[in-house]
Amino acid sequence: MKETFIEKLKWKHIKWKSSVYAIVAVFFIISVAAIIFICTNFPTDSIIYNLGNSLFTGIIASIVVAVIIQIKQDKNEFEKKRAILFDAGFYLKCFQEQYSQKKLVNNKVDEDWKQLFRLCEEPAAYLSELYKSGVDVLDIVDISIIRKINHNYKFILRLSESISANSKDKEFLKDSNEIMDVWNKYNHMVTELKENLFFLLIKWKKDAIID
């Protein structure tokens, strides 16, 4: 789970490109380039020189003010997100620790979906409730991953309930092919659940939501 300095820089670069700061930077560079062009190509007493400098200097001033306001808003939103997702982060870190410990004892833990689901169940249950509550601090990537976690978790629960409800039926799951299909479905969904929990853990660590 440890990431290199280069990986951190790459992640920050990806986030920066998708943020408002990238657009602001483009306008800032264009404005500075325009001022340099005007100053080097027009006399100081010309209308173009005066109007152009006033216009682009005003744009730069507006950009600086907008960036200051945005930085303050981002900081407030980040602190709010960290506070709201503190418990979710705690569950994910516990899951990571427990999984690592199990892996040391039994390197085939991923092949035992029952044992693997017991490790995933607590963080998945919490995140499923978080998803239903419609928390407004989640970004689109958070929502996408948590939606998958919710789907995996709910599907596993419904499948377990269905099997329990039909356990007294003598004809239920007597065929070896049916049993194998159910087993494979469990295994697939639990594996996906584990992977999505780790995806969310990695993302929140990169976002500094989790220490």
Short mmCIF file of C-alpha atoms in Angstrom, two decimals:
data_model
loop_
_atom_site.label_atom_id
_atom_site.label_comp_id
_atom_site.label_asym_id
_atom_site.label_seq_id
_atom_site.Cartn_x
_atom_site.Cartn_y
_atom_site.Cartn_z
CA MET A 1 0.00 0.00 0.00
CA LYS A 2 3.01 2.28 0.30
CA GLU A 3 3.30 4.65 -2.62
CA THR A 4 6.37 6.35 -4.03
CA PHE A 5 6.91 10.09 -4.35
CA ILE A 6 6.45 9.76 -8.14
CA GLU A 7 3.06 8.02 -7.66
CA LYS A 8 1.93 10.82 -5.35
CA LEU A 9 2.93 13.41 -7.94
CA LYS A 10 1.08 11.52 -10.68
CA TRP A 11 -2.08 11.35 -8.56
CA LYS A 12 -1.89 15.08 -7.75
CA HIS A 13 -1.38 15.82 -11.44
CA ILE A 14 -4.45 13.77 -12.39
CA LYS A 15 -6.57 15.55 -9.76
CA TRP A 16 -5.21 18.95 -10.81
CA LYS A 17 -6.08 18.35 -14.49
CA SER A 18 -9.70 17.58 -13.57
CA SER A 19 -10.03 20.59 -11.25
CA VAL A 20 -11.00 24.22 -11.87
CA TYR A 21 -7.37 25.24 -11.34
CA ALA A 22 -6.35 23.80 -14.72
CA ILE A 23 -8.87 26.06 -16.51
CA VAL A 24 -7.83 29.06 -14.41
CA ALA A 25 -4.17 28.40 -15.24
CA VAL A 26 -4.94 28.48 -18.98
CA PHE A 27 -6.69 31.87 -18.70
CA PHE A 28 -3.85 33.20 -16.53
CA ILE A 29 -1.18 32.15 -19.06
CA ILE A 30 -3.19 33.60 -21.96
CA SER A 31 -3.63 36.90 -20.11
CA VAL A 32 0.08 37.17 -19.22
CA ALA A 33 1.05 36.31 -22.80
CA ALA A 34 -1.37 38.94 -24.11
CA ILE A 35 0.09 41.62 -21.81
CA ILE A 36 3.65 40.74 -22.91
CA PHE A 37 2.58 40.84 -26.57
CA ILE A 38 0.89 44.24 -26.16
CA CYS A 39 3.81 45.74 -24.22
CA THR A 40 6.36 44.63 -26.82
CA ASN A 41 4.37 45.49 -29.96
CA PHE A 42 2.46 48.71 -29.19
CA PRO A 43 3.61 52.14 -27.96
CA THR A 44 2.70 53.09 -24.39
CA ASP A 45 0.50 55.98 -25.53
CA SER A 46 -1.64 53.88 -27.90
CA ILE A 47 -5.28 52.97 -27.24
CA ILE A 48 -4.59 49.26 -27.74
CA TYR A 49 -1.78 49.40 -25.17
CA ASN A 50 -3.93 51.09 -22.52
CA LEU A 51 -7.14 49.14 -23.15
CA GLY A 52 -5.35 45.82 -23.55
CA ASN A 53 -3.32 46.22 -20.38
CA SER A 54 -6.39 47.31 -18.41
CA LEU A 55 -8.45 44.39 -19.72
CA PHE A 56 -5.93 41.62 -19.13
CA THR A 57 -4.68 43.06 -15.83
CA GLY A 58 -8.30 43.02 -14.67
CA ILE A 59 -8.65 39.41 -15.79
CA ILE A 60 -5.51 38.42 -13.86
CA ALA A 61 -6.76 40.22 -10.73
CA SER A 62 -10.10 38.39 -11.01
CA ILE A 63 -8.29 35.07 -11.44
CA VAL A 64 -6.18 35.67 -8.32
CA VAL A 65 -9.28 36.51 -6.25
CA ALA A 66 -11.15 33.48 -7.64
CA VAL A 67 -8.23 31.17 -6.81
CA ILE A 68 -7.98 32.49 -3.24
CA ILE A 69 -11.72 31.94 -2.72
CA GLN A 70 -11.56 28.47 -4.33
CA ILE A 71 -8.61 27.41 -2.16
CA LYS A 72 -10.51 28.42 0.97
CA GLN A 73 -13.63 26.55 -0.19
CA ASP A 74 -11.59 23.46 -1.09
CA LYS A 75 -9.95 23.47 2.34
CA ASN A 76 -13.32 23.72 4.10
CA GLU A 77 -14.81 20.96 1.93
CA PHE A 78 -11.77 18.74 2.50
CA GLU A 79 -11.98 19.11 6.29
CA LYS A 80 -15.72 18.44 6.15
CA LYS A 81 -15.15 15.31 4.03
CA ARG A 82 -12.45 14.01 6.38
CA ALA A 83 -14.73 14.52 9.39
CA ILE A 84 -17.78 12.85 7.80
CA LEU A 85 -15.81 9.91 6.41
CA PHE A 86 -13.70 9.35 9.53
CA ASP A 87 -15.65 6.23 10.61
CA ALA A 88 -15.70 4.83 7.08
CA GLY A 89 -11.94 5.31 6.89
CA PHE A 90 -11.51 3.59 10.24
CA TYR A 91 -13.45 0.53 9.03
CA LEU A 92 -11.37 0.38 5.85
CA LYS A 93 -8.07 0.58 7.74
CA CYS A 94 -9.23 -2.18 10.12
CA PHE A 95 -10.22 -4.28 7.11
CA GLN A 96 -6.79 -3.77 5.54
CA GLU A 97 -5.02 -4.74 8.76
CA GLN A 98 -7.17 -7.82 9.36
CA TYR A 99 -6.81 -8.94 5.75
CA SER A 100 -3.02 -8.56 5.90
CA GLN A 101 -2.88 -10.58 9.13
CA LYS A 102 -5.05 -13.35 7.64
CA LYS A 103 -2.92 -13.37 4.51
CA LEU A 104 0.21 -13.98 6.58
CA VAL A 105 -1.40 -16.94 8.34
CA ASN A 106 -3.23 -18.29 5.30
CA ASN A 107 -2.05 -17.16 1.87
CA LYS A 108 -5.10 -18.86 0.32
CA VAL A 109 -7.60 -16.69 2.16
CA ASP A 110 -8.78 -15.26 -1.18
CA GLU A 111 -9.93 -18.74 -2.20
CA ASP A 112 -12.17 -19.11 0.86
CA TRP A 113 -15.09 -16.78 0.12
CA LYS A 114 -16.74 -17.40 3.52
CA GLN A 115 -13.66 -16.28 5.44
CA LEU A 116 -13.08 -13.43 2.99
CA PHE A 117 -16.65 -12.19 3.34
CA ARG A 118 -16.32 -12.11 7.13
CA LEU A 119 -13.40 -9.73 6.67
CA CYS A 120 -15.33 -7.57 4.18
CA GLU A 121 -18.70 -7.59 5.92
CA GLU A 122 -18.26 -4.81 8.50
CA PRO A 123 -16.79 -2.12 6.21
CA ALA A 124 -19.18 -3.12 3.41
CA ALA A 125 -22.22 -2.84 5.71
CA TYR A 126 -21.15 0.61 6.89
CA LEU A 127 -20.45 1.86 3.36
CA SER A 128 -23.77 0.44 2.16
CA GLU A 129 -25.58 2.53 4.79
CA LEU A 130 -23.44 5.53 3.87
CA TYR A 131 -24.45 5.10 0.23
CA LYS A 132 -28.16 4.96 1.13
CA SER A 133 -27.87 8.09 3.28
CA GLY A 134 -26.79 10.15 0.25
CA VAL A 135 -23.80 11.90 1.84
CA ASP A 136 -23.01 15.05 -0.16
CA VAL A 137 -19.22 15.09 0.34
CA LEU A 138 -18.52 12.14 -1.98
CA ASP A 139 -17.06 12.83 -5.40
CA ILE A 140 -18.09 10.96 -8.53
CA VAL A 141 -15.32 8.34 -8.16
CA ASP A 142 -16.23 7.73 -4.49
CA ILE A 143 -19.87 7.26 -5.45
CA SER A 144 -19.00 4.88 -8.29
CA ILE A 145 -16.87 2.63 -6.05
CA ILE A 146 -19.30 2.70 -3.11
CA ARG A 147 -22.20 1.90 -5.45
CA LYS A 148 -20.34 -1.24 -6.54
CA ILE A 149 -19.61 -2.15 -2.91
CA ASN A 150 -23.29 -1.71 -2.07
CA HIS A 151 -24.30 -3.86 -5.04
CA ASN A 152 -21.85 -6.66 -4.13
CA TYR A 153 -22.83 -6.61 -0.47
CA LYS A 154 -26.60 -6.56 -1.06
CA PHE A 155 -26.39 -9.30 -3.68
CA ILE A 156 -24.46 -11.58 -1.31
CA LEU A 157 -27.01 -10.96 1.47
CA ARG A 158 -29.98 -11.64 -0.84
CA LEU A 159 -28.36 -14.81 -2.15
CA SER A 160 -27.71 -16.02 1.42
CA GLU A 161 -31.29 -15.23 2.44
CA SER A 162 -32.64 -17.10 -0.57
CA ILE A 163 -30.56 -20.18 0.24
CA SER A 164 -31.62 -20.08 3.90
CA ALA A 165 -35.29 -19.71 2.97
CA ASN A 166 -35.13 -22.77 0.72
CA SER A 167 -32.87 -24.89 2.91
CA LYS A 168 -35.74 -27.21 3.90
CA ASP A 169 -36.66 -27.88 0.28
CA LYS A 170 -35.30 -31.33 -0.50
CA GLU A 171 -35.00 -30.48 -4.19
CA PHE A 172 -33.12 -27.24 -3.58
CA LEU A 173 -29.43 -27.28 -4.58
CA LYS A 174 -29.18 -31.04 -4.86
CA ASP A 175 -27.65 -30.95 -8.31
CA SER A 176 -23.84 -30.65 -8.25
CA ASN A 177 -23.85 -28.20 -11.17
CA GLU A 178 -26.28 -25.91 -9.35
CA ILE A 179 -24.17 -26.03 -6.21
CA MET A 180 -21.06 -25.17 -8.23
CA ASP A 181 -22.85 -22.26 -9.93
CA VAL A 182 -23.91 -20.82 -6.58
CA TRP A 183 -20.43 -21.35 -5.14
CA ASN A 184 -18.83 -19.60 -8.11
CA LYS A 185 -21.28 -16.70 -7.86
CA TYR A 186 -20.48 -16.24 -4.18
CA ASN A 187 -16.77 -16.40 -4.91
CA HIS A 188 -17.03 -13.86 -7.74
CA MET A 189 -19.10 -11.34 -5.79
CA VAL A 190 -17.00 -11.58 -2.61
CA THR A 191 -13.79 -11.16 -4.62
CA GLU A 192 -15.26 -8.09 -6.32
CA LEU A 193 -16.33 -6.75 -2.93
CA LYS A 194 -12.80 -7.13 -1.55
CA GLU A 195 -11.28 -5.44 -4.62
CA ASN A 196 -13.68 -2.49 -4.42
CA LEU A 197 -12.94 -2.00 -0.72
CA PHE A 198 -9.24 -1.83 -1.56
CA PHE A 199 -9.91 0.54 -4.48
CA LEU A 200 -11.72 2.91 -2.13
CA LEU A 201 -9.01 2.57 0.51
CA ILE A 202 -6.29 3.43 -2.01
CA LYS A 203 -8.23 6.40 -3.39
CA TRP A 204 -8.94 7.87 0.04
CA LYS A 205 -5.30 7.45 1.02
CA LYS A 206 -4.23 9.32 -2.10
CA ASP A 207 -6.84 12.00 -1.35
CA ALA A 208 -5.48 12.21 2.24
CA ILE A 209 -8.93 11.33 3.60
CA ILE A 210 -7.22 8.42 5.36
CA ASP A 211 -3.84 8.94 7.04
#
